[in-house]
C-alpha cells in the first residue's frame, strides 16, 4: 500500500507575468507550499527535489532543477528535472512518490514552473511545438490546436455531441475559475460568449482553448514514517498510474480516446483499490475543451460517447456527483506547462484539507488528478485520499 | 538492501554521426542492450522507461522520452525524460533504480542519447552553455572550458600538481580508449602530444578537454524478484548516491573539490556498505582533465592534493590498484551528454561480466560510476557489485 502523503502544496497565481523569472516564481510557490504545512517544515527537512518544466524559451535548459532549488535554500540533496511536455509536473509528483516508496527519501519536494509570456506568440508556438510529433505534425505546421481540433472533429462526427458541448466545458470551468483567486482567466462566461468566439482551429474556438500562462506550483510529500512530524492531515497518494502512447496522432488506433489516459487511470484505480464511482472530484487536463470530454471517458467517469450527456446533466458541476475542475482547470485557471500538474495537486490538497475557499466541496475523501503530455504521448494520474474523517 | 540488478547494457559507438537522428542512435543502443542479456528479454517485458537527454539543438525537446521509446516498440508504459545536464544519463539510471525499489516496476530501461555534431561549433557551445550558471557565467561569455580552467588554476595553485599532470590524464585515458572499439577518439597519445597541444582555456589545452560526441547507451535493470528470469549474471546496484551543489562556481566554498561528488559518493558507499579501498575500478566524469583529478579526491580514492601522485604512480592505470576510466573516459571514449552516464554503466557491466575485450580487468567485484552535471551542480554515483564468483 502506497506510503506517501502530501503534507503541503502551494502555488503562485497563474497568469501573464513576463517580468518574473523561473526562480522568482518557483520561490513564491515553494514558500506557499511550506506555509501550507500545518506544522513546521523547513528546507533542511527536504531529502530530495524533483522539478517539472519544459524549459520554454531557451533560458536555463540544462541543470534547471538545481538552478531553482538552490534559490530556495536546498543544497546537497538529489535534485533532478523531469520533462514530459505538459505532464512534466504530474510526472514530478510521481517521481517524488517513487523516491519515497523506494526508501531513499522521507520528505520530497515536487515542483513545477514555466515562464511563457515573455516571448512573442510565434516563439511560444515554436517552444510548444517541440513537444509535438516532428515529421507529420510540427514540420507540416500543425500546432497543438490543430491536433486537438482533429480529435474534436472525429469525436463530434462519431458521437452525439456538438460544438455547443465544447462551449459548455468552457462555461463550467470559467464559472469555477471565477471563484479561484489564483486563476489566470478568472471570469465567468455565458454559453453565448463561448459559442460565438473566433475560430482557432475548426471546430475549436478561442473559448475551447486554454491560455498561455506563467506560474509555479509546489507539493511537499512525506513518507508514512515521518508524516506526523509535520502535519495532522492525512492526504495519502493512494494510487499512481502513468503510461505512454504514440506521440503522433496519425500513428494511433483511435482519435476519440487517449490510450495513455485509459492505462494510467486503470493502474491508479487498481493501486488505490477504488472505482471511478468512489471519486468525489477530479482535476482533468482540459488544455482544449475536447480533452475534458475525452478524459471523462478515458478515466471511466462514463462510457464512450456519453461525456456530453454527463456535462449537460450537470454531473461534473460543483454541485454534481463528480465535480470536475473546481479550480477552473487549464481553461480558466491557466496552463503554465511544467506547473500545471503540480497545480492540480494544489487544488486537490486544498479540497481534501478544507482549504478551497469559495470552491470548497462537502468533505471529499477521494480526488483524482489527470495530467497529459502533448496530445496524449504521456499521461499521469494520481488518486489522493483523505484518510482522516473531518 | 538495494534490490535492482543490471541485466543488460549496450551502446552505439560514440563519435561524430551528424546524419544520424536521436531515434536511430537510441534504437541501436536499445538493441545492443537487449542483445547483451544472456537470456531472453523483449520489449514486452519492460515495465517502465527513463531517458536521459539534454536535447541539444532544439529538436524534440518536449516528450522526447516517448518519442524514442515508441520507436523501439515500447508502448503503454510510463516513460519520462530526466535532465541534469551532462549527468542526465546517470540520473536516468538512478530513477530506474527508484522505480524498481518502489515496487512499481520489475524491469526498467534507462537510456541516454544525444546528437550534437549536426550543428556549428558556436551553436553547440550555446546549447552546452544553457547548462551553465546564467548571470555570472553564461551571460559573461564563460564556457565550460573556462569554468573548469578556473578550477584547474585553483588546483595547480593550491597543490603540488602541474599542467603535465593534466596531460597524464589524457595519456592514460587515450591509451585505454585505443582498446575500445566504441571510442570517439580511439587513439593513443604521448605525454609530449598532450602537453604541447593548443591552449583552449589556460591552463587547459586541447588534450585536456573531451570531444563533442553523438551517441546513445541503454541499460536494462530488473528487480531481484525477476532477475533470474533473464540472466544468470548478478550485477547488483549496491549503492546509489546523488547530490546538488551551487550551479555557479563563484557561489561555492571551494574551487578544488565538488561537494556534490563528495556527498553522492558518501551516500553510495554507505548504501553499498563498502569503502573506496574495496573498489576494483571506477569510471569517473573526466569532461576536462582537472575533473578526473578532483574526482579521485572527492570520491575518497586519495586525500585532497594527492590525486596527481596517485596518477603518477600508476595506481589508476589498468594494471594499478584502482583502474580509472578503462573505457577511455569522456576524454577518449567521448561525451554525448545524455548518453555519457548510461555509457559508463555499459563499461562497468562489461567489466563485471567479463565482456570488456582487450580492456578486461581481472575478475573485478566492485565498480563505481561517477557522472557530473555542469561543473558540479548535480552529481550521481553508482556502485555495482558482481555477486557471483566467476
XYZ file of C-alpha atoms in Angstrom:
780
model
C 0.000 0.000 0.000
C 1.474 3.331 -1.022
C 3.027 5.170 1.820
C 3.453 8.710 0.515
C 1.467 11.632 1.914
C 1.044 15.173 0.726
C 1.812 17.452 3.649
C 1.732 20.787 1.844
C 1.024 22.371 -1.526
C 1.098 25.928 -2.786
C 1.320 27.959 -5.926
C 1.718 31.387 -7.442
C -1.236 32.892 -9.206
C -1.257 31.639 -12.796
C -1.233 34.496 -15.311
C 0.897 36.673 -17.520
C 3.973 37.714 -15.551
C 6.559 38.384 -18.240
C 8.839 40.269 -15.874
C 9.071 37.365 -13.417
C 11.777 34.711 -13.715
C 11.540 30.951 -13.249
C 13.409 31.473 -9.984
C 11.129 34.128 -8.504
C 8.001 32.165 -9.417
C 9.418 28.894 -8.086
C 10.371 30.593 -4.833
C 6.884 32.016 -4.357
C 5.320 28.588 -4.910
C 7.834 26.895 -2.613
C 7.151 29.368 0.159
C 3.399 28.930 -0.284
C 3.795 25.148 -0.038
C 5.889 25.409 3.122
C 3.380 27.849 4.635
C 0.526 25.422 3.900
C 2.018 22.708 6.122
C 0.066 22.948 9.318
C 3.093 22.020 11.410
C 6.612 23.200 10.728
C 8.648 22.034 7.747
C 11.903 23.685 6.673
C 14.242 23.427 3.717
C 16.595 21.332 5.883
C 13.916 18.638 6.229
C 13.772 18.022 2.481
C 15.726 14.949 1.282
C 15.188 15.221 -2.461
C 13.645 17.507 -5.085
C 12.124 16.915 -8.497
C 11.250 19.798 -10.811
C 8.916 19.533 -13.768
C 9.488 22.030 -16.537
C 9.574 22.141 -20.309
C 12.059 24.998 -20.115
C 10.198 27.090 -22.647
C 12.206 29.881 -24.198
C 15.742 28.583 -24.039
C 16.579 30.033 -20.666
C 18.210 27.614 -18.178
C 17.605 24.455 -20.193
C 20.264 22.347 -18.525
C 20.545 21.883 -14.754
C 17.311 23.785 -14.365
C 16.410 21.789 -11.247
C 19.391 22.780 -9.084
C 19.156 26.291 -10.544
C 15.788 26.772 -8.852
C 16.271 24.586 -5.794
C 19.497 26.369 -4.791
C 17.472 29.564 -4.930
C 15.116 28.330 -2.176
C 17.916 27.091 0.070
C 18.010 23.414 -0.873
C 21.617 22.248 -1.060
C 23.492 18.931 -1.213
C 20.394 16.851 -1.944
C 19.453 14.927 -5.100
C 17.693 17.338 -7.463
C 16.572 16.469 -10.946
C 14.350 17.814 -13.666
C 11.695 15.690 -15.257
C 10.083 16.521 -18.568
C 7.092 15.065 -20.294
C 5.816 18.179 -22.057
C 2.587 19.432 -20.394
C 2.664 16.472 -17.978
C 6.083 17.382 -16.539
C 4.574 18.486 -13.218
C 2.446 15.381 -12.744
C 5.418 13.165 -13.525
C 7.488 15.144 -10.994
C 4.949 14.162 -8.326
C 5.082 10.524 -9.465
C 8.873 10.538 -9.248
C 8.648 12.032 -5.753
C 6.336 9.176 -4.765
C 8.826 6.649 -6.170
C 11.662 8.307 -4.227
C 9.663 7.859 -1.018
C 8.405 4.363 -1.783
C 11.943 3.256 -2.658
C 13.024 4.162 0.848
C 15.633 6.627 -0.460
C 13.854 9.709 0.883
C 11.373 10.668 3.600
C 10.482 14.203 2.530
C 10.466 15.204 -1.139
C 9.639 18.426 -2.964
C 7.879 18.112 -6.313
C 7.774 21.448 -8.073
C 6.824 22.767 -11.458
C 7.485 26.083 -13.147
C 7.162 27.787 -16.525
C 7.610 31.286 -17.906
C 5.962 31.604 -21.304
C 4.627 35.103 -21.860
C 7.970 36.901 -22.151
C 8.170 35.835 -25.786
C 6.237 36.678 -28.917
C 3.305 34.437 -29.716
C 5.238 32.851 -32.579
C 8.157 31.978 -30.350
C 5.855 30.476 -27.742
C 4.237 28.434 -30.505
C 7.676 27.173 -31.524
C 8.517 26.117 -27.972
C 5.212 24.365 -27.524
C 5.609 22.792 -30.933
C 8.776 20.989 -29.870
C 6.531 18.682 -27.852
C 4.590 17.695 -30.948
C 5.347 14.829 -33.251
C 8.092 16.082 -35.529
C 7.699 14.699 -39.042
C 3.927 14.733 -39.592
C 2.766 17.408 -37.172
C 5.364 20.027 -36.308
C 7.132 20.197 -39.669
C 3.847 20.372 -41.561
C 2.801 23.367 -39.495
C 0.248 21.612 -37.311
C 0.102 23.242 -33.876
C -1.498 21.692 -30.814
C -4.808 23.437 -31.503
C -4.730 21.724 -34.897
C -4.036 18.325 -33.382
C -6.824 18.649 -30.808
C -9.149 20.031 -33.488
C -8.698 16.765 -35.381
C -9.622 14.860 -32.238
C -12.665 17.114 -31.723
C -13.716 16.649 -35.343
C -13.536 12.877 -35.033
C -15.422 12.945 -31.730
C -18.251 15.189 -32.961
C -18.521 13.003 -36.050
C -18.610 9.718 -34.170
C -20.870 10.627 -31.253
C -23.950 12.650 -30.460
C -22.054 15.739 -29.333
C -21.984 19.277 -30.720
C -19.671 22.303 -30.709
C -22.005 23.696 -28.039
C -20.887 20.892 -25.731
C -17.313 22.095 -26.151
C -18.536 25.530 -25.103
C -20.249 24.008 -22.050
C -16.832 22.860 -20.828
C -15.667 26.481 -21.017
C -18.752 27.824 -19.234
C -18.388 25.334 -16.362
C -14.651 25.830 -15.937
C -14.805 29.616 -16.142
C -17.571 29.628 -13.533
C -15.263 27.619 -11.274
C -12.207 29.713 -12.083
C -14.133 32.890 -11.254
C -14.054 31.646 -7.644
C -10.307 30.944 -7.729
C -8.091 33.904 -6.820
C -5.132 32.116 -8.463
C -6.833 31.764 -11.864
C -5.324 33.338 -14.971
C -8.699 33.964 -16.638
C -10.793 34.237 -13.506
C -14.031 35.458 -15.079
C -17.227 33.682 -15.913
C -18.656 33.482 -19.416
C -22.014 32.710 -20.950
C -22.776 29.884 -23.339
C -23.260 32.546 -25.968
C -19.804 34.056 -25.339
C -18.209 30.634 -25.507
C -20.038 29.659 -28.670
C -19.554 32.832 -30.682
C -15.832 33.270 -30.088
C -13.430 33.478 -33.044
C -12.320 30.180 -34.543
C -8.810 28.995 -33.672
C -8.779 25.616 -35.423
C -12.199 24.484 -36.506
C -14.201 23.209 -34.603
C -12.225 24.767 -31.707
C -12.782 28.444 -30.978
C -10.957 30.735 -28.572
C -13.076 29.622 -25.610
C -12.275 25.999 -26.360
C -8.534 26.639 -25.866
C -6.623 27.264 -22.649
C -4.387 30.320 -22.301
C -0.590 30.519 -22.343
C 0.366 31.132 -18.713
C 3.272 31.759 -16.395
C 3.365 30.231 -12.945
C 4.769 27.759 -10.479
C 3.325 25.223 -8.061
C 4.989 23.081 -5.422
C 3.990 19.979 -3.483
C 5.641 18.591 -0.356
C 5.412 14.847 0.178
C 6.405 12.780 3.201
C 6.595 9.082 3.957
C 4.164 7.448 6.355
C 7.045 7.088 8.801
C 7.502 10.829 9.258
C 4.240 12.432 8.142
C 3.018 13.000 11.692
C 6.113 15.100 12.423
C 4.792 17.716 10.021
C 1.019 17.644 9.991
C -2.120 16.083 11.379
C -3.552 15.947 7.866
C -3.551 12.525 6.204
C -3.749 13.150 2.480
C -2.332 9.928 1.064
C -1.260 9.307 -2.510
C -3.402 6.199 -2.756
C -2.904 5.482 -6.430
C -0.420 6.367 -9.150
C -0.607 5.442 -12.813
C 1.270 6.538 -15.901
C 1.551 5.437 -19.490
C 2.759 6.431 -22.913
C 1.073 6.477 -26.313
C 2.296 7.127 -29.854
C 3.397 10.758 -29.937
C 1.839 11.401 -33.342
C -1.929 11.297 -33.729
C -1.766 9.591 -37.119
C 0.008 6.587 -35.581
C -2.794 5.842 -33.123
C -5.668 3.387 -33.207
C -8.221 5.991 -32.140
C -8.730 9.763 -32.299
C -11.609 9.696 -29.817
C -9.735 8.398 -26.795
C -6.234 8.556 -25.356
C -4.948 5.100 -24.511
C -2.288 6.504 -22.171
C -5.045 8.082 -20.059
C -7.017 4.852 -20.020
C -3.986 2.819 -18.965
C -2.804 5.367 -16.378
C -6.289 5.577 -14.882
C -6.632 1.804 -14.691
C -3.302 1.460 -12.884
C -4.144 4.246 -10.430
C -7.611 2.856 -9.585
C -6.165 -0.614 -9.045
C -3.446 0.678 -6.760
C -5.938 2.745 -4.776
C -8.427 -0.113 -4.663
C -11.305 2.087 -5.787
C -13.604 2.562 -8.775
C -14.390 5.803 -10.639
C -17.713 5.866 -8.743
C -15.829 6.316 -5.487
C -14.313 9.612 -6.581
C -15.564 12.822 -5.016
C -13.897 15.174 -7.500
C -11.336 15.277 -10.272
C -8.947 17.755 -11.869
C -8.533 16.731 -15.511
C -6.315 18.040 -18.298
C -8.574 20.380 -20.317
C -5.937 22.081 -22.484
C -8.694 22.120 -25.120
C -12.374 21.571 -24.363
C -12.411 18.274 -26.261
C -9.686 16.987 -23.922
C -12.040 17.244 -20.937
C -14.712 15.220 -22.721
C -12.174 12.544 -23.673
C -10.919 12.478 -20.082
C -14.419 11.685 -18.733
C -14.460 8.597 -20.920
C -10.812 7.571 -20.674
C -10.956 7.757 -16.871
C -14.187 5.782 -16.633
C -16.489 8.583 -15.452
C -18.881 7.436 -18.203
C -18.983 5.140 -21.218
C -17.521 6.172 -24.604
C -19.748 8.746 -26.309
C -21.532 9.779 -23.110
C -19.300 12.613 -21.956
C -21.514 15.350 -23.369
C -24.521 13.883 -21.579
C -22.599 13.864 -18.283
C -21.730 17.502 -18.798
C -25.212 18.593 -19.903
C -26.771 16.856 -16.889
C -24.514 18.799 -14.541
C -22.837 15.708 -13.095
C -19.446 17.433 -13.279
C -20.678 20.764 -11.926
C -19.557 21.688 -8.399
C -22.908 20.524 -7.029
C -22.981 17.394 -9.188
C -21.998 13.850 -8.308
C -18.483 14.219 -9.636
C -17.274 17.836 -9.793
C -14.526 18.253 -12.394
C -12.008 21.101 -12.469
C -13.279 23.046 -9.491
C -10.034 25.037 -9.810
C -11.121 26.342 -13.196
C -8.977 23.800 -14.995
C -6.373 24.677 -17.584
C -9.082 26.644 -19.403
C -9.659 29.258 -16.717
C -7.020 28.701 -14.057
C -4.326 28.556 -16.740
C -1.675 26.272 -18.176
C 1.934 27.125 -17.309
C 3.162 23.775 -18.773
C 5.539 22.437 -16.084
C 3.442 23.898 -13.249
C 0.097 22.538 -14.421
C 0.373 19.044 -12.917
C 1.651 20.267 -9.563
C -1.032 22.978 -9.699
C -3.709 20.282 -9.980
C -2.263 18.782 -6.788
C -2.642 22.132 -5.048
C -6.385 22.160 -5.792
C -6.764 18.525 -4.728
C -4.843 19.122 -1.499
C -6.894 22.240 -0.760
C -10.182 20.409 -1.375
C -9.144 17.456 0.812
C -7.997 19.690 3.665
C -10.961 22.040 3.565
C -8.890 24.959 2.285
C -10.558 25.578 -1.076
C -12.399 28.735 -0.062
C -15.436 29.549 -2.184
C -14.869 26.397 -4.221
C -14.865 24.052 -1.217
C -16.697 20.771 -1.752
C -18.500 18.974 1.044
C -15.950 16.760 2.854
C -14.468 14.926 -0.121
C -12.500 11.725 0.528
C -11.115 10.790 -2.896
C -9.808 13.152 -5.560
C -8.171 12.349 -8.887
C -5.668 14.398 -10.909
C -5.024 13.760 -14.611
C -2.122 15.395 -16.452
C -1.480 14.861 -20.160
C 1.717 15.499 -22.145
C 1.365 16.681 -25.739
C -1.765 15.257 -27.297
C -1.532 12.162 -25.112
C 2.005 10.845 -25.668
C 2.368 10.604 -21.898
C -0.252 10.698 -19.155
C -0.036 10.505 -15.393
C -2.914 10.017 -12.946
C -2.873 10.315 -9.163
C -5.605 9.428 -6.697
C -5.467 11.203 -3.350
C -7.293 10.012 -0.259
C -8.203 11.960 2.856
C -7.734 9.242 5.489
C -8.974 11.231 8.475
C -12.691 11.800 8.899
C -13.018 15.560 9.102
C 19.474 -3.661 0.735
C 19.012 -2.468 -2.818
C 17.319 -4.982 -4.977
C 17.975 -3.747 -8.523
C 20.194 -5.648 -10.930
C 21.641 -4.706 -14.291
C 20.759 -7.470 -16.715
C 21.972 -5.880 -19.926
C 23.716 -2.790 -21.269
C 24.727 -1.670 -24.716
C 25.644 1.369 -26.721
C 26.358 2.790 -30.121
C 29.903 3.804 -30.916
C 30.448 7.339 -29.631
C 31.621 9.692 -32.389
C 30.555 12.245 -34.963
C 27.437 10.966 -36.694
C 25.719 14.138 -37.886
C 23.446 12.266 -40.265
C 22.040 10.031 -37.520
C 18.950 11.007 -35.528
C 18.241 10.634 -31.824
C 15.860 7.838 -32.775
C 18.278 5.790 -34.875
C 21.013 6.073 -32.261
C 18.649 5.205 -29.404
C 17.397 2.178 -31.310
C 20.916 0.904 -31.929
C 21.762 1.230 -28.232
C 18.499 -0.398 -27.158
C 19.075 -3.349 -29.463
C 22.639 -3.722 -28.201
C 21.374 -3.727 -24.603
C 18.735 -6.358 -25.365
C 21.316 -8.484 -27.194
C 23.657 -8.288 -24.195
C 21.153 -10.033 -21.911
C 22.357 -13.603 -21.763
C 18.815 -14.953 -21.567
C 15.882 -13.543 -23.473
C 14.341 -10.143 -22.755
C 11.873 -8.435 -25.069
C 10.247 -5.027 -25.292
C 7.073 -6.565 -23.800
C 8.944 -7.383 -20.591
C 9.779 -3.728 -19.903
C 7.525 -2.025 -17.322
C 8.919 1.495 -17.422
C 11.467 3.636 -19.272
C 13.552 6.652 -18.321
C 15.525 8.599 -20.894
C 18.358 10.979 -20.085
C 18.973 13.722 -22.611
C 19.748 17.415 -22.679
C 18.001 17.658 -26.030
C 20.795 19.642 -27.622
C 19.857 21.523 -30.767
C 16.186 22.149 -30.319
C 14.916 19.005 -31.944
C 12.296 17.018 -29.958
C 12.633 18.981 -26.726
C 9.269 18.026 -25.289
C 8.037 14.443 -24.947
C 11.445 13.257 -26.073
C 11.159 10.098 -23.968
C 8.057 8.614 -25.643
C 9.393 9.863 -28.995
C 12.315 7.445 -28.744
C 10.695 4.643 -26.762
C 7.802 4.318 -29.215
C 10.460 3.876 -31.899
C 11.800 0.727 -30.201
C 8.371 -0.802 -29.639
C 7.684 0.283 -26.062
C 4.044 1.294 -25.733
C 1.598 1.988 -22.903
C 4.229 2.095 -20.179
C 5.398 5.023 -18.046
C 8.126 6.851 -19.985
C 9.770 10.032 -18.831
C 12.787 12.141 -19.610
C 15.188 13.200 -16.933
C 17.647 16.026 -17.342
C 20.550 17.115 -15.237
C 22.837 18.428 -17.980
C 25.814 16.051 -18.505
C 24.554 13.830 -15.663
C 21.189 13.143 -17.311
C 22.127 9.528 -18.109
C 23.354 8.713 -14.629
C 20.214 10.229 -13.110
C 18.123 8.135 -15.520
C 19.713 5.018 -14.038
C 19.051 6.279 -10.524
C 15.402 6.905 -11.372
C 15.158 3.390 -12.819
C 16.517 2.025 -9.539
C 13.901 4.036 -7.616
C 11.141 2.702 -9.881
C 12.230 -0.849 -9.041
C 12.836 -0.250 -5.333
C 9.431 1.425 -5.034
C 7.813 -1.789 -6.202
C 6.160 -0.050 -9.167
C 8.238 -1.851 -11.813
C 10.195 -5.079 -12.217
C 12.056 -4.367 -15.456
C 13.112 -0.827 -16.377
C 15.003 0.654 -19.309
C 17.355 3.550 -18.567
C 18.596 5.106 -21.773
C 20.552 8.150 -22.803
C 21.013 9.823 -26.164
C 22.434 12.983 -27.700
C 23.097 14.295 -31.206
C 25.495 17.234 -31.092
C 27.655 17.353 -34.205
C 24.950 18.308 -36.689
C 25.328 21.956 -35.642
C 28.079 24.534 -35.978
C 30.553 24.753 -33.127
C 29.025 28.036 -31.986
C 25.558 26.535 -31.820
C 26.832 23.538 -29.860
C 28.551 25.931 -27.485
C 25.229 27.738 -26.992
C 23.392 24.507 -26.213
C 26.039 23.402 -23.772
C 26.064 26.872 -22.279
C 22.418 26.603 -21.243
C 23.607 24.224 -18.515
C 25.937 26.831 -17.078
C 25.091 29.368 -14.433
C 23.264 32.154 -16.234
C 24.119 35.536 -14.748
C 27.823 35.242 -13.931
C 28.978 32.535 -16.306
C 26.883 32.160 -19.457
C 25.988 35.818 -19.980
C 29.579 36.937 -19.388
C 30.772 34.572 -22.120
C 32.323 31.945 -19.853
C 32.046 28.500 -21.453
C 32.536 25.206 -19.618
C 36.226 25.095 -20.591
C 36.530 28.479 -18.905
C 34.788 27.275 -15.765
C 36.915 24.145 -15.486
C 40.040 26.191 -16.286
C 39.313 28.256 -13.172
C 39.069 25.053 -11.159
C 42.331 23.801 -12.687
C 44.050 27.109 -11.962
C 42.982 26.987 -8.334
C 44.045 23.347 -8.007
C 47.509 23.848 -9.545
C 47.972 26.871 -7.335
C 46.909 25.155 -4.145
C 48.613 21.779 -4.548
C 51.816 20.241 -5.857
C 50.432 19.446 -9.294
C 51.461 20.683 -12.741
C 49.913 21.080 -16.202
C 51.829 17.904 -17.079
C 49.625 16.020 -14.619
C 46.607 17.170 -16.581
C 48.290 15.744 -19.676
C 48.889 12.456 -17.864
C 45.117 12.052 -17.509
C 44.837 12.354 -21.295
C 47.669 9.890 -21.947
C 46.137 7.253 -19.649
C 42.601 7.656 -20.954
C 43.616 7.690 -24.606
C 45.678 4.517 -24.057
C 42.523 2.913 -22.626
C 40.263 4.291 -25.343
C 42.603 2.946 -28.035
C 41.454 -0.508 -26.896
C 37.761 0.428 -27.024
C 36.106 -0.077 -30.416
C 33.260 2.257 -29.311
C 35.569 5.207 -28.541
C 35.175 8.513 -30.357
C 38.894 9.365 -30.210
C 40.264 5.829 -30.055
C 43.923 6.608 -30.492
C 46.775 6.778 -28.048
C 48.869 9.886 -27.478
C 52.243 10.662 -25.949
C 52.867 12.921 -22.975
C 54.536 15.285 -25.445
C 51.425 15.366 -27.693
C 49.195 16.010 -24.718
C 51.423 18.740 -23.312
C 52.122 20.697 -26.497
C 48.537 20.921 -27.752
C 46.963 24.316 -28.449
C 45.518 26.151 -25.456
C 41.722 26.118 -25.095
C 41.333 27.957 -21.775
C 44.597 28.306 -19.905
C 45.788 26.044 -18.248
C 43.601 23.606 -20.236
C 44.781 22.640 -23.703
C 43.016 20.610 -26.390
C 44.114 17.298 -24.865
C 42.713 18.327 -21.513
C 39.187 18.648 -22.970
C 36.789 15.918 -24.044
C 35.252 15.947 -27.527
C 31.705 16.836 -28.571
C 30.121 13.493 -29.441
C 26.978 11.837 -30.731
C 25.791 8.556 -29.299
C 23.347 6.554 -27.227
C 23.627 3.980 -24.465
C 20.977 1.856 -22.775
C 20.823 -0.132 -19.563
C 18.254 -2.769 -18.615
C 17.532 -3.205 -14.923
C 15.474 -5.862 -13.161
C 14.307 -6.415 -9.613
C 15.725 -9.220 -7.512
C 12.369 -10.963 -7.834
C 12.664 -11.455 -11.583
C 16.355 -11.138 -12.413
C 16.847 -14.901 -12.747
C 14.204 -14.999 -15.481
C 16.546 -13.051 -17.718
C 20.135 -13.844 -16.810
C 22.471 -15.837 -14.602
C 24.576 -12.722 -14.108
C 24.205 -10.967 -10.755
C 25.336 -7.402 -11.264
C 23.616 -5.596 -8.435
C 23.250 -1.850 -7.999
C 24.662 -1.973 -4.490
C 24.856 1.745 -3.871
C 23.308 4.917 -5.234
C 24.085 8.479 -4.243
C 23.227 11.862 -5.686
C 23.522 15.460 -4.631
C 23.361 19.028 -5.828
C 25.736 21.968 -5.434
C 25.511 25.671 -6.299
C 25.281 25.856 -10.082
C 27.670 28.791 -10.324
C 31.317 28.342 -9.371
C 31.533 31.757 -7.711
C 28.861 30.767 -5.190
C 30.802 27.771 -3.869
C 33.015 27.307 -0.850
C 35.771 25.612 -2.841
C 37.109 25.517 -6.406
C 39.275 22.461 -5.740
C 36.545 19.971 -4.923
C 32.931 19.354 -5.861
C 30.755 18.934 -2.790
C 28.009 17.187 -4.776
C 30.502 14.460 -5.728
C 31.660 14.119 -2.138
C 28.096 13.832 -0.861
C 26.952 11.471 -3.637
C 29.981 9.228 -3.096
C 29.440 9.107 0.662
C 25.789 8.108 0.237
C 26.657 5.416 -2.317
C 29.455 3.893 -0.206
C 27.206 3.794 2.858
C 24.389 2.126 0.955
C 26.778 -0.446 -0.541
C 28.493 -0.978 2.809
C 31.953 -0.619 1.301
C 34.904 1.773 1.395
C 36.765 3.294 -1.564
C 39.539 0.718 -0.920
C 37.117 -2.067 -1.811
C 36.625 -0.771 -5.363
C 38.193 -2.697 -8.233
C 37.664 0.002 -10.842
C 35.857 3.276 -11.496
C 34.500 5.270 -14.409
C 34.696 8.944 -13.468
C 33.489 12.084 -15.205
C 36.615 13.476 -16.930
C 34.971 16.110 -19.146
C 38.171 18.059 -18.529
C 41.402 16.544 -17.188
C 41.118 18.510 -13.954
C 37.732 16.869 -13.325
C 39.353 13.424 -13.108
C 41.862 14.650 -10.514
C 39.077 16.238 -8.443
C 37.058 13.012 -8.710
C 39.906 10.968 -7.176
C 39.761 13.194 -4.129
C 36.025 13.810 -3.955
C 35.348 10.062 -4.134
C 37.946 9.193 -1.500
C 40.468 7.423 -3.731
C 43.087 9.620 -2.064
C 43.362 12.625 0.250
C 42.956 16.196 -1.045
C 46.020 17.265 -3.020
C 47.232 13.714 -3.698
C 45.461 12.992 -6.978
C 48.491 13.775 -9.121
C 50.632 11.422 -7.054
C 48.046 8.647 -7.493
C 48.131 9.197 -11.222
C 51.936 9.445 -11.496
C 52.382 6.235 -9.513
C 50.135 4.363 -11.941
C 47.524 3.461 -9.310
C 44.720 4.333 -11.746
C 46.318 2.607 -14.741
C 44.650 -0.601 -15.935
C 47.296 -2.653 -14.069
C 47.181 -0.448 -10.960
C 45.269 -0.963 -7.749
C 42.274 1.121 -8.872
C 41.971 1.405 -12.663
C 40.020 4.512 -13.656
C 38.283 5.053 -16.975
C 39.244 1.787 -18.647
C 36.667 2.751 -21.297
C 38.765 5.752 -22.295
C 36.557 8.073 -20.258
C 34.857 11.126 -21.652
C 38.269 12.252 -22.946
C 38.789 9.420 -25.410
C 35.564 7.413 -25.471
C 33.569 10.612 -25.911
C 30.863 12.690 -24.247
C 27.424 12.619 -25.889
C 25.846 14.437 -22.881
C 22.704 12.390 -22.140
C 24.388 9.112 -23.125
C 27.525 9.565 -21.044
C 26.169 8.291 -17.723
C 24.471 5.261 -19.231
C 27.648 4.691 -21.287
C 29.658 4.484 -18.050
C 27.228 1.754 -16.958
C 27.936 -0.160 -20.170
C 31.662 -0.255 -19.363
C 31.001 -1.250 -15.743
C 28.587 -4.000 -16.792
C 31.054 -5.286 -19.399
C 33.902 -5.342 -16.871
C 31.787 -7.136 -14.251
C 30.553 -9.753 -16.732
C 33.913 -10.404 -18.366
C 32.865 -8.797 -21.656
C 35.326 -5.907 -21.836
C 37.548 -7.429 -24.522
C 41.100 -6.060 -24.609
C 40.298 -3.825 -21.637
C 39.119 -6.653 -19.376
C 40.263 -6.418 -15.769
C 40.970 -9.486 -13.659
C 37.654 -10.592 -12.085
C 36.506 -7.305 -10.588
C 33.795 -7.387 -7.891
C 33.033 -3.683 -7.256
C 32.912 -0.909 -9.824
C 31.906 2.729 -9.358
C 30.452 5.173 -11.872
C 30.521 8.952 -11.348
C 28.530 11.319 -13.561
C 28.623 15.102 -13.143
C 26.181 17.711 -14.455
C 27.584 21.082 -15.458
C 30.585 21.968 -13.364
C 29.190 20.009 -10.426
C 25.671 21.385 -9.925
C 24.413 17.797 -9.807
C 26.317 14.551 -9.364
C 25.232 10.930 -9.272
C 27.307 7.935 -8.188
C 26.503 4.242 -8.538
C 28.352 1.263 -7.099
C 27.866 -2.033 -8.914
C 28.635 -5.394 -7.385
C 29.236 -8.710 -9.119
C 27.595 -11.065 -6.613
C 28.528 -14.325 -8.302
C 32.122 -15.558 -8.042
C 33.210 -16.029 -11.639
